[in-house]
Each structure stands twice: as structure tokens, then as C-alpha cells.
CSV table of C-alpha atoms in Angstrom, one decimal:
chain,number,residue,atom,x,y,z
E,16,MET,CA,43.5,175.0,322.9
E,17,GLU,CA,41.2,176.8,320.5
E,18,TYR,CA,37.1,176.5,321.4
E,19,ALA,CA,33.7,176.2,318.9
E,20,ILE,CA,31.2,177.7,321.1
E,21,LEU,CA,27.8,177.0,320.1
E,22,ASP,CA,24.2,177.3,320.6
E,23,ILE,CA,21.5,175.6,318.3
E,24,GLU,CA,17.3,176.1,318.1
E,25,THR,CA,15.5,172.7,316.1
E,26,THR,CA,11.8,172.2,314.7
E,27,GLY,CA,11.5,169.8,318.0
E,28,GLY,CA,10.3,166.8,317.2
E,29,LYS,CA,11.8,162.7,317.1
E,30,PHE,CA,14.8,161.7,318.3
E,31,ASN,CA,16.7,162.3,315.1
E,32,GLU,CA,14.3,164.1,313.0
E,33,GLU,CA,14.9,167.0,314.8
E,34,GLY,CA,16.8,170.1,312.4
E,35,ILE,CA,18.3,173.1,312.3
E,36,THR,CA,15.6,176.4,312.4
E,37,GLU,CA,19.3,178.4,314.0
E,38,ILE,CA,22.7,178.4,314.7
E,39,ALA,CA,25.5,180.6,315.5
E,40,ILE,CA,29.0,179.9,316.5
E,41,TYR,CA,31.8,182.3,318.5
E,42,ARG,CA,35.9,180.7,317.6
E,43,PHE,CA,37.1,181.5,321.1
E,44,ASP,CA,41.3,181.9,321.9
E,45,GLY,CA,40.8,181.0,325.2
E,46,THR,CA,41.1,184.9,325.4
E,47,LYS,CA,39.1,186.3,322.6
E,48,VAL,CA,36.2,185.8,320.4
E,49,VAL,CA,39.0,185.0,316.5
E,50,ASP,CA,35.4,184.6,314.7
E,51,GLN,CA,31.9,184.1,314.5
E,52,PHE,CA,29.0,182.7,312.7
E,53,ALA,CA,25.5,183.6,312.8
E,54,SER,CA,22.4,182.3,310.6
E,55,LEU,CA,18.5,181.0,310.5
E,56,ILE,CA,18.4,178.2,308.2
E,57,ASN,CA,15.7,176.3,306.3
E,58,PRO,CA,14.8,173.0,308.3
E,59,GLU,CA,13.0,171.6,305.0
E,60,ARG,CA,10.2,170.2,308.0
E,61,SER,CA,8.1,171.3,309.7
E,62,ILE,CA,8.4,173.1,313.7
E,63,GLN,CA,6.7,171.9,316.1
E,64,PRO,CA,4.5,174.5,317.2
E,65,PHE,CA,6.2,175.1,321.2
E,66,VAL,CA,9.1,175.1,319.2
E,67,VAL,CA,7.6,178.0,317.8
E,68,ASN,CA,6.1,179.8,321.1
E,69,LEU,CA,9.7,179.2,323.1
E,70,THR,CA,11.4,180.7,320.3
E,71,GLY,CA,9.5,183.0,318.2
E,72,ILE,CA,11.6,181.4,315.1
E,73,ASN,CA,8.3,180.5,312.4
E,74,SER,CA,8.7,178.5,309.2
E,75,GLU,CA,7.9,181.8,307.7
E,76,MET,CA,10.7,183.6,308.4
E,77,LEU,CA,13.1,180.3,307.0
E,78,ARG,CA,11.7,180.4,303.9
E,79,ASN,CA,14.7,182.0,301.7
E,80,ALA,CA,16.9,180.9,304.5
E,81,PRO,CA,20.1,179.1,303.7
E,82,LYS,CA,19.3,175.4,303.6
E,83,PHE,CA,21.9,173.5,305.9
E,84,TYR,CA,24.3,172.3,303.6
E,85,GLU,CA,24.8,175.2,301.9
E,86,VAL,CA,26.1,176.5,305.0
E,87,ALA,CA,27.8,173.6,306.3
E,88,LYS,CA,30.8,174.1,304.5
E,89,ARG,CA,31.4,178.2,307.0
E,90,ILE,CA,30.4,175.2,310.0
E,91,ILE,CA,33.2,173.3,309.2
E,92,GLU,CA,35.7,175.9,308.7
E,93,ILE,CA,35.2,177.6,311.3
E,94,THR,CA,35.4,174.9,314.1
E,95,ASP,CA,38.2,173.4,312.1
E,96,GLY,CA,40.5,172.0,315.0
E,97,ALA,CA,38.2,173.2,318.0
E,98,VAL,CA,36.7,171.5,320.2
E,99,LEU,CA,33.7,172.3,320.5
E,100,VAL,CA,31.5,174.2,323.6
E,101,ALA,CA,27.8,173.9,324.4
E,102,HIS,CA,25.1,174.5,327.1
E,103,ASN,CA,24.2,170.7,326.9
E,104,ALA,CA,27.0,169.4,324.3
E,105,LYS,CA,25.9,166.5,324.0
E,106,PHE,CA,22.9,167.8,322.0
E,107,ASP,CA,23.7,170.1,320.3
E,108,ASN,CA,27.0,167.7,318.6
E,109,ARG,CA,24.2,165.7,318.4
E,110,ILE,CA,22.1,167.6,316.4
E,111,LEU,CA,25.2,168.6,314.1
E,112,THR,CA,26.0,164.9,313.8
E,113,THR,CA,22.8,163.9,311.7
E,114,GLU,CA,23.0,167.1,310.4
E,115,PHE,CA,26.0,165.9,308.7
E,116,ASP,CA,25.6,162.6,308.5
E,117,ARG,CA,22.5,163.6,306.0
E,118,LEU,CA,25.4,164.9,303.6
E,119,GLY,CA,27.6,162.3,303.4
E,120,TYR,CA,30.1,163.9,305.8
E,121,ASN,CA,31.7,162.6,308.3
E,122,PHE,CA,31.5,165.7,311.8
E,123,GLU,CA,33.3,164.6,314.4
E,124,LYS,CA,33.9,166.5,317.4
E,125,ASP,CA,35.5,166.9,321.4
E,126,THR,CA,33.1,168.1,323.8
E,127,LEU,CA,33.1,170.1,326.4
E,128,CYS,CA,29.4,171.0,327.7
E,129,THR,CA,29.5,174.1,330.1
E,130,VAL,CA,26.2,172.0,332.6
E,131,GLU,CA,29.0,169.6,333.7
E,132,LEU,CA,31.5,172.0,333.7
E,133,ALA,CA,29.6,174.5,336.0
E,134,LYS,CA,28.4,171.9,338.3
E,135,ASN,CA,31.9,170.7,339.4
E,136,LEU,CA,33.2,174.2,339.0
E,137,ILE,CA,30.8,176.0,340.5
E,138,PRO,CA,28.9,173.8,342.6
E,139,ASP,CA,25.4,174.6,344.6
E,140,MET,CA,24.1,177.5,342.3
E,141,PRO,CA,20.2,177.0,342.5
E,142,SER,CA,19.2,176.0,338.7
E,143,TYR,CA,22.3,174.9,335.4
E,144,SER,CA,19.9,175.7,333.4
E,145,LEU,CA,21.5,178.4,331.1
E,146,GLY,CA,19.2,181.6,331.7
E,147,LYS,CA,18.8,181.0,335.4
E,148,LEU,CA,22.7,180.2,335.2
E,149,VAL,CA,24.0,183.3,334.3
E,150,ARG,CA,21.7,185.7,335.5
E,151,SER,CA,22.9,183.8,339.2
E,152,LEU,CA,26.2,184.8,337.9
E,153,GLY,CA,25.5,188.7,336.6
E,154,ILE,CA,26.1,187.4,332.6
E,155,PRO,CA,23.6,189.5,331.0
E,156,LEU,CA,21.3,187.4,328.5
E,157,SER,CA,19.7,189.1,326.0
E,158,ASP,CA,17.4,186.8,323.0
E,159,ARG,CA,16.5,184.2,325.0
E,160,HIS,CA,16.0,180.6,323.5
E,161,ARG,CA,17.2,181.8,319.7
E,162,ALA,CA,21.0,181.3,318.9
E,163,GLN,CA,22.5,184.5,319.1
E,164,GLY,CA,22.0,185.0,322.8
E,165,ASP,CA,22.9,182.6,323.8
E,166,ALA,CA,25.9,181.7,322.3
E,167,LYS,CA,27.4,185.1,323.5
E,168,ALA,CA,26.6,184.4,327.0
E,169,THR,CA,27.4,180.9,326.3
E,170,VAL,CA,31.4,183.0,325.5
E,171,GLU,CA,30.9,185.1,329.4
E,172,LEU,CA,30.4,181.6,330.9
E,173,PHE,CA,33.2,179.3,329.3
E,174,LYS,CA,35.3,182.7,330.2
E,175,MET,CA,34.3,182.6,333.7
E,176,LEU,CA,34.6,179.0,334.0
E,177,LEU,CA,38.2,178.9,332.5
E,178,VAL,CA,39.1,181.6,335.6
E,179,LYS,CA,38.0,179.4,338.0
E,180,ASP,CA,39.9,176.5,336.8
E,181,THR,CA,42.7,177.1,339.0
E,182,ASN,CA,44.2,172.8,338.6
E,183,LYS,CA,43.6,173.4,335.0
E,184,GLU,CA,40.9,170.4,335.1
E,185,ILE,CA,38.7,171.7,331.9
E,186,VAL,CA,42.1,170.4,329.5
E,187,LYS,CA,42.4,167.3,331.4
E,188,GLN,CA,39.3,166.3,332.4
E,189,PHE,CA,36.4,167.1,330.2
E,190,VAL,CA,37.4,166.8,327.2
E,191,LYS,CA,35.2,164.2,326.1
E,192,LYS,CA,38.1,161.7,324.1
E,193,ASP,CA,38.4,157.5,323.5
E,194,PRO,CA,40.6,156.3,326.2
E,195,LYS,CA,44.3,157.2,326.0
E,196,LYS,CA,45.3,154.5,327.6
E,197,GLN,CA,48.8,152.1,326.7
E,198,ILE,CA,47.2,150.8,324.1
E,199,ASP,CA,49.0,147.1,322.7
E,200,THR,CA,51.0,148.3,320.3
E,201,LYS,CA,50.0,145.3,317.6
E,202,LEU,CA,46.6,146.9,318.0
E,203,LEU,CA,47.4,150.3,318.1
E,204,ASP,CA,49.0,148.9,314.5
E,205,ILE,CA,45.5,147.2,313.0
E,206,ILE,CA,44.1,150.7,314.5
E,207,GLN,CA,46.2,152.7,312.2
E,208,LYS,CA,45.4,150.7,309.2
E,209,THR,CA,41.2,150.9,309.8
E,210,PRO,CA,38.6,153.7,308.0
E,211,SER,CA,37.3,156.5,310.0
E,212,GLU,CA,34.2,155.6,307.4
E,213,ILE,CA,31.7,153.4,307.8
E,214,GLY,CA,31.5,150.1,307.1
E,215,VAL,CA,31.6,146.1,308.4
E,216,TYR,CA,34.8,144.8,310.1
E,217,TYR,CA,36.2,141.4,310.9
E,218,MET,CA,37.8,140.7,313.4
E,219,HIS,CA,40.7,137.4,313.2
E,220,ASN,CA,42.6,135.4,315.4
E,221,ASP,CA,46.5,134.2,314.8
E,222,GLU,CA,44.6,131.3,312.5
E,223,GLY,CA,42.8,133.5,310.3
E,224,ASP,CA,39.3,132.3,311.1
E,225,ILE,CA,36.6,135.4,312.1
E,226,ILE,CA,36.7,135.7,315.6
E,227,TYR,CA,33.6,138.9,315.7
E,228,ILE,CA,31.2,141.0,313.0
E,229,GLY,CA,30.8,144.5,314.0
E,230,LYS,CA,29.7,147.4,312.3
E,231,SER,CA,30.1,151.0,312.4
E,232,LYS,CA,29.7,154.5,311.2
E,233,ASN,CA,33.0,155.1,312.3
E,234,ILE,CA,35.4,152.2,311.8
E,235,LYS,CA,38.9,153.5,313.5
E,236,LYS,CA,37.0,154.7,316.9
E,237,ARG,CA,34.9,151.7,316.9
E,238,LEU,CA,37.8,149.6,316.4
E,239,THR,CA,39.7,151.6,319.4
E,240,GLN,CA,36.4,151.6,321.6
E,241,HIS,CA,36.9,147.8,321.4
E,242,PHE,CA,40.3,147.7,321.7
E,243,THR,CA,40.5,150.0,325.5
E,244,SER,CA,37.1,148.6,327.0
E,245,ASP,CA,38.0,147.3,330.1
E,246,ASN,CA,35.1,144.3,329.8
E,247,ARG,CA,35.6,141.3,329.8
E,248,LYS,CA,34.9,139.8,326.3
E,249,SER,CA,36.8,142.8,324.9
E,250,LYS,CA,40.0,141.9,327.2
E,251,ALA,CA,39.3,139.2,325.6
E,252,MET,CA,39.0,139.8,322.1
E,253,GLN,CA,42.1,141.7,322.8
E,254,LEU,CA,43.9,138.9,323.3
E,255,ALA,CA,42.5,136.8,320.7
E,256,VAL,CA,42.8,138.7,317.4
E,257,SER,CA,45.5,138.6,315.3
E,258,ALA,CA,44.3,141.0,312.4
E,259,VAL,CA,40.8,143.0,311.4
E,260,THR,CA,40.0,143.7,308.1
E,261,PHE,CA,37.0,146.4,306.8
E,262,GLU,CA,34.6,146.7,303.8
E,263,LYS,CA,33.1,149.9,303.4
E,264,THR,CA,29.4,150.4,302.9
E,265,GLY,CA,29.0,154.2,302.0
E,266,ASN,CA,25.5,154.2,304.0
E,267,GLU,CA,24.5,152.2,307.8
E,268,LEU,CA,20.8,149.8,305.3
E,269,ILE,CA,24.2,148.1,304.0
E,270,ALA,CA,25.9,148.4,307.1
E,271,LEU,CA,23.5,146.2,308.7
E,272,LEU,CA,22.4,144.0,306.6
E,273,GLN,CA,25.9,142.6,305.5
E,274,GLU,CA,26.8,142.1,309.0
E,275,SER,CA,23.3,140.8,310.0
E,276,ASP,CA,24.1,138.4,307.3
E,277,GLU,CA,27.7,138.2,307.8
E,278,ILE,CA,26.9,137.0,311.1
E,279,LYS,CA,25.0,133.9,310.1
E,280,LYS,CA,27.0,132.8,308.1
E,281,HIS,CA,30.3,132.7,309.9
E,282,ARG,CA,29.0,132.1,313.0
E,283,PRO,CA,32.1,134.5,314.8
E,284,LYS,CA,32.5,133.3,318.4
E,285,TYR,CA,32.3,137.1,320.5
E,286,ASN,CA,28.7,138.0,318.4
E,287,ARG,CA,26.6,135.6,320.3
E,288,ALA,CA,23.8,138.6,320.5
E,289,LEU,CA,23.0,139.2,317.4
E,290,ARG,CA,22.6,135.1,316.0
E,291,LYS,CA,19.3,135.2,317.2
E,292,THR,CA,16.1,137.4,315.4
E,293,VAL,CA,15.9,141.3,316.2
E,294,PHE,CA,12.7,141.3,316.6
E,295,ASN,CA,9.3,140.5,318.5
E,296,TYR,CA,6.5,142.1,317.4
E,297,GLN,CA,5.1,142.5,314.1
E,298,LEU,CA,2.1,144.6,312.6
E,299,GLY,CA,-0.8,141.8,310.7
E,300,SER,CA,-3.7,142.2,308.7
E,301,PHE,CA,-7.4,140.9,308.2
E,302,VAL,CA,-11.1,141.8,306.7
E,303,ASP,CA,-13.0,141.5,309.9
E,304,GLU,CA,-16.5,139.7,308.6
E,305,LEU,CA,-18.7,143.2,307.6
E,306,GLY,CA,-15.4,143.6,304.3
E,307,TYR,CA,-13.2,146.4,306.6
E,308,ILE,CA,-9.1,145.9,306.4
E,309,ASN,CA,-8.3,145.4,310.3
E,310,LEU,CA,-5.0,145.9,311.8
E,311,LYS,CA,-3.2,144.5,315.0
E,312,ILE,CA,-0.1,144.1,316.2
E,313,GLU,CA,0.8,141.0,317.6
E,314,LYS,CA,4.1,138.4,318.1
E,315,ALA,CA,7.0,137.9,315.7
E,316,ASP,CA,4.9,134.7,314.6
E,317,ALA,CA,7.2,133.4,310.8
E,318,ARG,CA,3.5,131.3,309.7
E,319,LYS,CA,2.4,134.4,309.7
E,320,LYS,CA,2.6,137.2,307.1
E,321,ALA,CA,3.9,140.6,308.7
E,322,ILE,CA,3.7,144.3,307.2
E,323,THR,CA,5.9,145.0,308.9
E,324,THR,CA,8.2,144.3,312.3
E,325,PHE,CA,9.0,145.9,315.3
E,326,SER,CA,11.4,145.4,318.3
E,327,ASN,CA,10.1,145.5,321.0
E,328,TYR,CA,5.8,146.1,321.3
E,329,GLN,CA,6.1,150.4,322.9
E,330,SER,CA,8.0,150.3,319.6
E,331,ALA,CA,4.5,148.6,316.9
E,332,LYS,CA,2.5,150.3,319.6
E,333,ASN,CA,3.7,154.2,319.2
E,334,ASN,CA,4.3,153.0,315.1
E,335,LEU,CA,0.7,152.1,314.9
E,336,GLU,CA,-0.7,155.4,316.5
E,337,ASN,CA,1.4,157.3,314.2
E,338,ILE,CA,0.1,155.3,311.1
E,339,ILE,CA,-3.9,155.5,312.1
E,340,ASN,CA,-3.8,159.5,312.9
E,341,LYS,CA,-1.6,159.6,309.4
E,342,TYR,CA,-4.3,157.8,307.4
E,343,ARG,CA,-7.1,158.8,309.7
E,344,LEU,CA,-8.0,155.2,310.6
E,345,CYS,CA,-10.4,153.7,312.8
E,346,GLN,CA,-9.0,153.2,316.3
E,347,ARG,CA,-10.6,149.7,316.6
E,348,LEU,CA,-10.4,149.0,313.4
E,349,GLY,CA,-6.7,150.2,313.7
E,350,GLY,CA,-5.9,147.7,316.4
E,351,PHE,CA,-5.9,150.1,319.0
E,352,HIS,CA,-8.5,150.0,320.2
E,353,SER,CA,-10.8,147.1,321.8
E,354,THR,CA,-14.2,149.2,321.9
E,355,THR,CA,-17.7,147.3,320.9
E,356,GLY,CA,-18.7,150.7,319.9
E,357,SER,CA,-17.7,153.3,318.6
E,358,CYS,CA,-13.5,154.9,318.6
E,359,PHE,CA,-12.4,157.6,320.3
E,360,ASN,CA,-11.1,159.9,317.8
E,361,TYR,CA,-14.4,159.4,316.6
E,362,GLY,CA,-15.6,161.4,318.8
E,363,ILE,CA,-13.4,164.1,318.2
E,364,LYS,CA,-13.9,164.0,314.6
E,365,GLU,CA,-11.0,162.4,313.5
E,366,CYS,CA,-12.5,158.8,312.7
E,367,GLU,CA,-14.8,159.1,310.3
E,368,GLY,CA,-16.5,156.7,311.2
E,369,ALA,CA,-15.9,152.6,310.2
E,370,CYS,CA,-16.7,151.8,313.4
E,371,VAL,CA,-19.8,152.2,313.2
E,372,GLN,CA,-20.2,151.9,309.6
E,373,GLU,CA,-21.0,155.6,308.8
E,374,GLU,CA,-18.1,155.2,306.3
E,375,SER,CA,-17.6,152.1,303.9
E,376,PRO,CA,-15.2,149.1,303.9
E,377,GLU,CA,-15.3,150.5,300.3
E,378,HIS,CA,-14.2,153.5,300.9
E,379,TYR,CA,-13.1,153.0,304.0
E,380,ASN,CA,-10.4,150.5,303.4
E,381,VAL,CA,-8.2,152.8,299.5
E,382,ARG,CA,-7.3,154.4,302.9
E,383,VAL,CA,-6.1,151.3,304.4
E,384,GLN,CA,-4.3,150.5,300.8
E,385,GLU,CA,-2.1,153.7,300.9
E,386,PHE,CA,-0.4,152.6,303.5
E,387,LEU,CA,0.1,149.1,303.1
E,388,ASP,CA,1.8,150.2,300.4
E,389,GLU,CA,4.0,152.9,301.5
E,390,TYR,CA,4.4,150.4,304.1
E,391,SER,CA,5.4,147.0,303.0
E,392,TYR,CA,6.8,145.7,300.1
E,393,ALA,CA,5.7,142.3,300.1
E,394,ASP,CA,5.1,141.7,296.4
E,395,LYS,CA,6.9,144.6,295.2
E,396,HIS,CA,9.7,144.7,292.3
E,397,MET,CA,11.9,147.7,293.9
E,398,LEU,CA,15.0,148.9,294.1
E,399,ILE,CA,16.8,151.2,297.2
E,400,ILE,CA,19.2,153.8,296.1
E,401,ASP,CA,21.8,155.7,298.5
E,402,ARG,CA,24.9,156.8,299.0
E,403,GLY,CA,27.4,154.5,298.5
E,404,ARG,CA,31.6,154.5,298.9
E,405,ASP,CA,32.6,157.5,297.3
E,406,ILE,CA,31.1,160.7,296.2
E,407,GLU,CA,30.9,159.4,292.6
E,408,GLU,CA,28.7,155.8,293.7
E,409,ARG,CA,25.1,155.3,294.6
E,410,SER,CA,24.3,151.9,296.6
E,411,VAL,CA,21.2,149.7,295.4
E,412,ILE,CA,19.0,147.4,296.6
E,413,LEU,CA,18.0,145.1,294.4
E,414,ILE,CA,14.3,143.8,295.8
E,415,GLU,CA,12.0,141.1,294.2
E,416,ASP,CA,9.1,139.8,294.3
E,417,GLY,CA,8.8,141.0,298.0
E,418,LYS,CA,12.0,139.3,299.0
E,419,PHE,CA,15.8,140.4,300.0
E,420,LYS,CA,17.4,139.9,296.9
E,421,GLY,CA,21.0,141.9,297.6
E,422,PHE,CA,22.9,144.7,297.2
E,423,GLY,CA,25.6,145.9,294.8
E,424,PHE,CA,27.6,149.7,293.5
E,425,TYR,CA,27.6,151.5,290.5
E,426,ASN,CA,28.7,154.7,289.3
E,427,LEU,CA,26.4,154.9,285.9
E,428,ASN,CA,22.3,155.1,285.7
E,429,TYR,CA,22.5,152.5,282.8
E,430,GLN,CA,23.8,149.8,285.3
E,431,ILE,CA,20.4,148.9,287.2
E,432,ASN,CA,18.4,149.7,283.9
E,433,ASN,CA,20.2,146.8,282.1
E,434,PRO,CA,18.4,143.8,283.8
E,435,GLU,CA,21.5,142.0,283.1
E,436,ILE,CA,24.0,144.4,284.4
E,437,LEU,CA,22.0,144.7,288.1
E,438,LYS,CA,21.6,140.8,287.8
E,439,SER,CA,25.6,141.2,288.0
E,440,ILE,CA,26.6,143.7,289.9
E,441,ILE,CA,24.2,142.3,293.6
E,442,ARG,CA,25.7,140.6,295.7
E,443,PRO,CA,23.3,137.5,296.5
E,444,MET,CA,22.4,137.4,300.1
E,445,GLN,CA,19.8,135.7,302.1
E,446,ASN,CA,16.1,136.9,302.6
E,447,ASN,CA,14.6,135.8,305.9
E,448,ARG,CA,12.9,137.6,308.9
E,449,ASP,CA,15.9,139.5,310.0
E,450,SER,CA,16.8,141.3,306.6
E,451,GLN,CA,13.5,142.4,306.5
E,452,HIS,CA,13.2,143.2,309.5
E,453,ILE,CA,15.9,145.8,309.5
E,454,ILE,CA,15.4,147.4,305.5
E,455,GLN,CA,11.5,147.8,306.8
E,456,THR,CA,13.2,149.9,310.5
E,457,TYR,CA,15.7,151.6,308.6
E,458,LEU,CA,13.4,152.9,305.9
E,459,ARG,CA,10.8,154.3,308.7
E,460,LYS,CA,13.2,155.7,310.6
E,461,ASN,CA,15.3,157.6,307.5
E,462,LYS,CA,15.6,159.3,304.1
E,463,VAL,CA,17.6,157.1,301.0
E,464,ILE,CA,18.2,159.0,298.2
E,465,LYS,CA,15.0,157.2,296.1
E,466,THR,CA,12.8,154.1,295.6
E,467,VAL,CA,13.1,153.0,292.2
E,468,ASN,CA,9.5,150.9,291.0
E,469,LEU,CA,10.5,147.6,289.0
E,470,LYS,CA,8.6,145.9,286.4
E,471,PRO,CA,7.4,142.6,287.3
E,472,ASP,CA,10.3,141.1,285.3
E,473,THR,CA,12.5,143.4,284.6
E,474,ALA,CA,15.4,142.2,287.0
E,475,LYS,CA,14.7,138.2,286.0
């Protein structure tokens, strides 16, 4: 067994929005390092100030560094067939997987975490942070919080853990894999016929009826989880399933929309959870007596026009706070503070004074409208373009008069530039508040290849 021992430094920031600033990987054959790779990475995004202070890596240092896609092939080569080893492997593996997801590549590795291993093989240490642990063990560590220094120290720590692992528990117990249980031959055959790609899958019973619909970034892996799980629902599905069909979607947004639409259409026996509405709060707007556009978080209500929707109140509150900061809106008019006078941001000069009528409604509403134009696709005619099911294909989602019309796939641009051809490639779907929520939430959190605004009569 060979290991790819690595460390990654990132920009910091929101979960799954971080970028890599530095990476170091040492390929280790169990006795010695046989290959190594280290590089600064241009993350194409800003670095959090506290991270700059911690690592010493700043944007100027990364200006001429390679971007991730330029080193991706080398990372694939040096990790091929190896188990990923890192101090807090869950973090490093998530960051790498996210970067490869952005490139449309399925990067999937078994992982070992030296934090977990050390806690089991060297118990009762005062701390298991990398710096304190290796210092306690007499392992040299230079360039702390830099990828190469931390990765070198992790190599030496892992060597020590291999020596201490007299029962070979590292191989037997800590490699993170799907459970290798005895799977019924029928289920094993089903798994082998499915792809390790993103899409929607359909479980059928002996009569051919659909009993479950799901989506996954890796259909084969997800089915393996279904067919090895011990919970009551999974066991019932294992007994009932006779065959599985699937449709590749190329990206997660199409998968989410298709899954939601198909569950509503077929109402499978084991899909009770997703039959329900997936959001509970919405952001609305109104014009007050002075002419200012106000924003307001409210309970989801089909009778009221929503700018965008949220799964829970905390998500709505966090997003509204970001919106207020991004567009320099007033906290009081933004519905964030229920004060009667000036808002807090006015006192620190982050609000231009709409709350005390120092900024005119006309001037203030321009920024609110900028937000509305970006966040809401109400009354818009647009296409959302993203990855397709193979490298030459693209997916397209059609929004017409602010309504979701469906999606399709194309290879040539003229197919979406010609209204008649565009209509023929679109797979019609129901426009409902769930589909709107899925699209708005996805676009808030993820990047797509591009969005294209259409003239009102283009797709009609």
C-alpha cells in the first residue's frame, strides 16, 4: 500500500467556498518518500486577513502562481492508487474534492487521518494539534502553517504511527471506505452496472414500479451506501428493489431539479421526505410611505411574491446580513434591525443615512434594485449554462417570464441561439416554488459557466 501524505493551506472563508493557496504532497511507500510535489496556488479569490497573519501567504505572493487547473494533472498522478494521509484528513480531502468538482472531475480517495491514528496509538498526549504533537514526540517542524513544512512533519509522524501499529490496525481499521459487507449478488450486479458519475437514479420493484428516486454526485457510491446500510428504510429497499435505472445530469443543479420534479410526478413509496416543500422562509420587499424599498424576512407564503427563499431562518438571516453589507444597504430598511432611529451601521459610516432620510429614496433604491436584479429572476428571460454529461456537452436551463420551463443539453451554440431549436431541446418541467428555491439557492452558493439574458420573445 502506498500513501499520499499532504497538507493544504487555504484562503479561509465560507464552507466549500475556500480556495487552495499552497499544497505539498509526499508519496510514501511505507518506508521512504518516492515522489513529491509542492507549489503555491493562485486561488482566484481573496485571502482572509487572519489566514494571511497565520501563514504569511498573501495575494501578492500568489499573483504569478499556477491556478489549480494547471496543477490538477500532477496532483492526480502523484495520488493515483494511493491512500490520502493528512492531519485532519477530512478537511484536506474536502478541499481537494471541491476543487476537482469545480473542474468537473470526480476525485475520490480513501483517507487516513493522523489525528485519529495518534489518539488511538499514542493516547493521553496533552494535545493532538500538529505543532504541539510533533514537538512532544521530538519530530522537527519548520515553516509551521506552510504546506511543505507541515506535510514533512506529517510524513515523520506517520512513520512513527506505522511502527507503533503492531496489530496493523491502520490497514484493517482506519482506512475510510464504504462498508465491505456481504452484499446480495442481485444488489452487487445492480451496483456494477451504474456509473461513478453525477445523476438521478430510480429504484424499481419486480413490477417495474419506481419505489425510490435519488440524486448523487457518484451514483455507484450512493447505491453502495443504500445496499450496505442497516437502517430500517434501507433494509426494506434492499428487499424490494429489483433493478435500478439512472440518468446522468452532468451537474448538481440539473440533478436537484430532476429529482424534485420526478418525486412529485411519481410519488415513490420511500421518498416521503422530499414530497414536502423544501423551504420555510422567504425574503420579500415593500415600499414604505417615504418611498424607500424595504426588505423583510417572512414565513414562506405562496400568496406573497418572494425575491428568494431559504430552508431555515438562520440561513435567511445570514444571507440578508451579507446582502446589506455587499450593497451598503440600511440595516433598518433591510429588515435586519427594528430600531426607530438610525441603524448601527450609520454610526460606523457603513450606512449612507436612509434610516434618517439623509439619503434620498431615489439614490438608495438604485442599490436595492441592483440587488433585486442580481438575486431574483422574477420576470426575467434567461438561460443558465453549465457542464453537460461529457466534456463537449453543455446543459441549459430555460427561465421565461421568471418561470422555470425545463432543461436540456446541447453541443453547439446555435442550438440555444435559435428559438425553435431551443424549444425542441428543452425537457419541460413544472414551475413551482420548490424548483425556484432550488435554482435560487444553487446560484447563491455555486458558480455556473454563465447565465445569458434573453430578449422577451426569444424562447416563445
